[in-house]
Coordinates of C-alpha atoms and ligand atoms in Angstrom, one line a residue:
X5 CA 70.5 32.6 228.8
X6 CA 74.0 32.2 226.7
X7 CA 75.6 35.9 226.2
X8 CA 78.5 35.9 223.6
X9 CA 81.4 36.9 225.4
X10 CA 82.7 40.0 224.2
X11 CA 86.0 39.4 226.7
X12 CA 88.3 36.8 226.2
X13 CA 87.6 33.4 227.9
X14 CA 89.0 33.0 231.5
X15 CA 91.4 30.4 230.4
X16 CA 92.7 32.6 227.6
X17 CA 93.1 35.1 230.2
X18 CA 94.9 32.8 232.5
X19 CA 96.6 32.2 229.4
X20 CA 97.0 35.5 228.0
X21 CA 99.2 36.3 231.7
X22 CA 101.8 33.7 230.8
X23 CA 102.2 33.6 227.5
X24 CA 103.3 36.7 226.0
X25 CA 101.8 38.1 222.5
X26 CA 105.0 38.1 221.1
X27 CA 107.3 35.6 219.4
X28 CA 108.5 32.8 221.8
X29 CA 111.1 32.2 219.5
X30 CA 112.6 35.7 218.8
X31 CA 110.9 38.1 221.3
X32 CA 111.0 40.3 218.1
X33 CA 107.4 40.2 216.4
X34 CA 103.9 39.7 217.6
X35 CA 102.3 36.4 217.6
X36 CA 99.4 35.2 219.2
X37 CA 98.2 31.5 220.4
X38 CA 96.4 30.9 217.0
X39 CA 100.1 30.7 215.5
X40 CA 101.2 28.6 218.2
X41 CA 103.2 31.7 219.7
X42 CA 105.6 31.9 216.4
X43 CA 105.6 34.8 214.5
X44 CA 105.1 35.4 211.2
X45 CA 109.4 35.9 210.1
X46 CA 110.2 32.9 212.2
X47 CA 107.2 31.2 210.1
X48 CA 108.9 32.1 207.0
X49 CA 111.7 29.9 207.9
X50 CA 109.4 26.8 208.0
X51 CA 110.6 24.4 205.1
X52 CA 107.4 21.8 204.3
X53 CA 108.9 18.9 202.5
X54 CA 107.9 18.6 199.2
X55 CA 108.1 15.6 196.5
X56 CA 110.3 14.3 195.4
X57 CA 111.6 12.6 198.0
X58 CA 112.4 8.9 199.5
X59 CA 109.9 6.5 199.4
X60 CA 110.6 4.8 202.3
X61 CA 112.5 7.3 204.4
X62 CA 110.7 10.7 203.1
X63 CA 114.6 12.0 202.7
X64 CA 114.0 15.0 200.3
X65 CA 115.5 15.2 196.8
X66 CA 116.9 17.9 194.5
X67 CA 115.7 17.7 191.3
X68 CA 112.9 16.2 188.9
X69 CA 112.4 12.0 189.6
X70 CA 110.2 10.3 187.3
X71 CA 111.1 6.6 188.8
X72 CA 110.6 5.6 192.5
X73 CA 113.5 6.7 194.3
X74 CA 115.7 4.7 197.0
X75 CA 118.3 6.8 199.0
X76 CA 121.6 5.7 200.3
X77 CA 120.5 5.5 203.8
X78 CA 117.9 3.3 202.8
X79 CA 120.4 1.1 201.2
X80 CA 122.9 1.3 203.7
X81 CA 120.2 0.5 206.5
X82 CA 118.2 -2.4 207.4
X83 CA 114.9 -0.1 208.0
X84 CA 112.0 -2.3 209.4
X85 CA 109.4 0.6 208.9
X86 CA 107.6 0.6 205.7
X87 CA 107.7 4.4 205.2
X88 CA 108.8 7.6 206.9
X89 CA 107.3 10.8 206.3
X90 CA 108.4 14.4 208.4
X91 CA 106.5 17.3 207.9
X92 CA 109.7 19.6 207.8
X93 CA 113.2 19.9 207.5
X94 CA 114.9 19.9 210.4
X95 CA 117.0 23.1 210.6
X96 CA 117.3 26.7 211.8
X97 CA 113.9 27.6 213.3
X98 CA 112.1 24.1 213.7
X99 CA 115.5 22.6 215.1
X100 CA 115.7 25.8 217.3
X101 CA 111.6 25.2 218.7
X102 CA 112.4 21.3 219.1
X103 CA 115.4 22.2 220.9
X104 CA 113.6 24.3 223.6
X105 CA 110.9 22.4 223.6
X106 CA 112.7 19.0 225.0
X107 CA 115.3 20.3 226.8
X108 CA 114.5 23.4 228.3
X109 CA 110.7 22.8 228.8
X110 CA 109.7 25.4 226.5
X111 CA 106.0 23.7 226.7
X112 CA 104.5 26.7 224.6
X113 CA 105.8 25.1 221.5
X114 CA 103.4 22.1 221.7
X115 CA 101.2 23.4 219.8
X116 CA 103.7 25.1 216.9
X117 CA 105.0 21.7 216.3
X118 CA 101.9 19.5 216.5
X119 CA 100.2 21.8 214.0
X120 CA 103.2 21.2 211.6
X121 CA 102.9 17.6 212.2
X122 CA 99.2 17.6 211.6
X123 CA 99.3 19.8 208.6
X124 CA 101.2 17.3 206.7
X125 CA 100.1 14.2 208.4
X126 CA 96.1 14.4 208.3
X127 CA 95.6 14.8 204.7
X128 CA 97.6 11.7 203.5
X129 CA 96.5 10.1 206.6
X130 CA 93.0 10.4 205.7
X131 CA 92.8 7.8 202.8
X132 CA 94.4 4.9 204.5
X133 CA 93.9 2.6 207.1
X134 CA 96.0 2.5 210.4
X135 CA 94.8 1.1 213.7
X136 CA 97.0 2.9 216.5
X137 CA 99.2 5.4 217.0
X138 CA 102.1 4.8 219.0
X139 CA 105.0 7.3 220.0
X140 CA 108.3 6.0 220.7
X141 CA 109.0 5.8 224.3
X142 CA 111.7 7.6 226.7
X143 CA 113.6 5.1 229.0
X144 CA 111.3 5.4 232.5
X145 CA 115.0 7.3 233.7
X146 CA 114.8 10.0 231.0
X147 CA 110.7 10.4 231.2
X148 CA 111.4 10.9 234.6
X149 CA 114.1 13.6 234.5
X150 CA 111.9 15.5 231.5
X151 CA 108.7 14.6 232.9
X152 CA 107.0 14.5 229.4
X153 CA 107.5 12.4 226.5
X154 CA 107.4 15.1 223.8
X155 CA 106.7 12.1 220.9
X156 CA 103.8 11.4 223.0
X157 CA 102.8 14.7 223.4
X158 CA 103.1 14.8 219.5
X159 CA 101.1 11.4 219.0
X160 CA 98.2 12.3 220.7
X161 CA 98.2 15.6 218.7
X162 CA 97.8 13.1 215.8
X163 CA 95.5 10.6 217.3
X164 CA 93.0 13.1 217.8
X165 CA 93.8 14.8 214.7
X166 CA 92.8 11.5 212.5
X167 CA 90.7 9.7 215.0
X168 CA 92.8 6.8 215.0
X169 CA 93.3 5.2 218.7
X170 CA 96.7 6.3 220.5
X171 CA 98.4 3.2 222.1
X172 CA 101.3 4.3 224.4
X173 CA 101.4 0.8 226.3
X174 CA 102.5 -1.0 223.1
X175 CA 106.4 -0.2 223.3
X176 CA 109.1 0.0 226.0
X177 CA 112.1 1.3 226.1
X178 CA 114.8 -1.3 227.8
X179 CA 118.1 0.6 227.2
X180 CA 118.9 4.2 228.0
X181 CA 120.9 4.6 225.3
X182 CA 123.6 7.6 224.5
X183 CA 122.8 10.4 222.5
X184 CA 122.8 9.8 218.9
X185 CA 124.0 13.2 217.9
X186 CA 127.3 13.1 217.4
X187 CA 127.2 9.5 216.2
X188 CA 127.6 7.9 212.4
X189 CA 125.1 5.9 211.0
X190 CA 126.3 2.7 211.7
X191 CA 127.0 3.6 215.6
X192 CA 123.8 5.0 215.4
X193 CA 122.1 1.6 214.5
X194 CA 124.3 -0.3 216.9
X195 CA 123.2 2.4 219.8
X196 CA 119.7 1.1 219.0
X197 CA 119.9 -2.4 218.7
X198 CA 117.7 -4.2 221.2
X199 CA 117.1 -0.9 222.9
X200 CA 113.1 -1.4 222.5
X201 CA 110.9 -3.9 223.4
X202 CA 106.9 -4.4 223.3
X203 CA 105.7 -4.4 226.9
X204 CA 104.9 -8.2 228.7
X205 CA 101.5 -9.7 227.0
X206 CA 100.9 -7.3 223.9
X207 CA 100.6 -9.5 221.5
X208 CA 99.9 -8.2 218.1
X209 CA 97.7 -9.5 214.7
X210 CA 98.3 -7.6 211.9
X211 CA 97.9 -4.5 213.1
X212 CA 99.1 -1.4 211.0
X213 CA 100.6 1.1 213.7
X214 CA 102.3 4.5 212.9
X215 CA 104.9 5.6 215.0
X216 CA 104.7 9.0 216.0
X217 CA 108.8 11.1 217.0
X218 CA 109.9 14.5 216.8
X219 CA 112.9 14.2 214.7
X220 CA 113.7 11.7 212.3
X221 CA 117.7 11.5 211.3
X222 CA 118.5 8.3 210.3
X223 CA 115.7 6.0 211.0
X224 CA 118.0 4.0 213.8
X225 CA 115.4 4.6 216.3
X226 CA 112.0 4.4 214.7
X227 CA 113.2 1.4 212.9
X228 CA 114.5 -0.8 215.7
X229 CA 111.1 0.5 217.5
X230 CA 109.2 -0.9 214.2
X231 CA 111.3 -4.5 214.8
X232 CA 110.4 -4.8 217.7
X233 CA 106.1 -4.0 217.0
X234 CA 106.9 -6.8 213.9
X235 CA 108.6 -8.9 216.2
X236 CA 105.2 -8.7 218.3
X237 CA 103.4 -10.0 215.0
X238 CA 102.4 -6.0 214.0
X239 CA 101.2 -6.1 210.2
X240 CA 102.5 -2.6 209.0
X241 CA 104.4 -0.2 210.6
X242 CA 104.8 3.7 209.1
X243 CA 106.5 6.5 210.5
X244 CA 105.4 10.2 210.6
X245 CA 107.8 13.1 212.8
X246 CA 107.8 17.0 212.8
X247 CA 111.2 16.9 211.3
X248 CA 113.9 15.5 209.1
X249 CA 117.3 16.0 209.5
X250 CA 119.2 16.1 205.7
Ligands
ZN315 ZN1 109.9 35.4 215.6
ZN316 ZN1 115.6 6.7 201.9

């Protein structure tokens, strides 16, 4: 015999005694699990991108376009990715959450973020044809020191999301490489250049793979990642992250 519970689950529970029902962000509002511990005034500061924007790097654009629309990064960069798409601009609350969430293992905002990511992503997602997801890798140095990979984390938010297969031995990471934050575009690129690799023996035929980050800024990194899967004979590579940066 099956007898609804009218207490919450044990794992809730277990839950329940760790996380809070207030805002994780601002410790200021109530929020529950449902809204990925975020409450409703930090929500408000959630900016969806909206047409019209880039075509191949999803920059967002002020104003009415009729006629497809090529950015100056795009035509500044050599971007090997055949589009980009965020699900949100990258500032004040989002760039806050992402913050937290990488550096200072704020794991609670997993869910916040991949629900932004999946809001956006599954419904374009769902008329077209991909075969893998793949997230961009952490040098085995970094992944160690963070002990997660939050673009993986991310990706196989999405791979379950769309039912498409998640493939995280595609890609390695050879290089370290600095932080890009304080860097231009054109250090940014340089930073990146032979800093990925496909792993020994993938070998690739025509496969359409999107490449799953957390913040796209100027495409350095998901691009020289999409080289690399072309390189490897990859048919179509397409980007999708939380957030832009503008
Ligand atoms: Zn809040
Ligand atoms: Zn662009």
């Amino acid at each position: 015999m099956t007898v609804a519970a009218p207490f919450p689950r044990p794992l809730e529970t277990a839950l329940g005694f760790f996380y809070p029902e207030t805002c994780a962000l601002c410790g200021d509002e109530r929020a529950d699990a449902k809204s990925g511990y975020v409450g409703a005034k930090c929500w408000q500061q959630v900016r969806f991108i909206r047409p019209p924007f880039c075509e191949r790097c999803g920059l967002p654009f002020d104003g009415d376009l009729t006629t497809t629309f090529e950015c100056t990064n795009c035509r500044e960069m050599e971007l090997h990715f055949s589009s980009a798409r965020s699900a949100v601009i990258a500032k004040t609350a989002v760039l806050e959450v992402i913050h937290r969430f990488k550096y200072q293992r704020q794991l609670w905002f997993e869910a916040f973020l991949a629900d932004l990511l999946l809001r956006e992503a599954l419904p374009v997602l769902r008329g077209q044809k991909w075969d893998f997801i793949a997230p961009v890798p952490l040098h085995p140095v970094r992944h160690r020191e963070r002990e997660f990979n939050q673009a993986e984390l991310l990706a196989r938010h999405l791979s379950s999301g769309a039912k498409i297969p998640l493939n995280i031995k595609l890609l390695r990471r050879v290089s370290p490489t600095m932080t890009q934050t304080l860097l231009t575009r054109e250090q940014r690129a340089k930073n990146m250049r032979g800093a990925f690799a496909v792993r020994r023996g993938v070998k690739l035929n025509g496969e359409k793979i999107i490449l799953v980050d957390d913040v796209f800024t100027t495409g350095a990194t998901t691009s020289a990642c999409a080289k690399a899967l072309k390189a490897a004979g990859a048919g179509d590579v397409c980007v999708w992250t939380v957030a832009r940066g503008l």
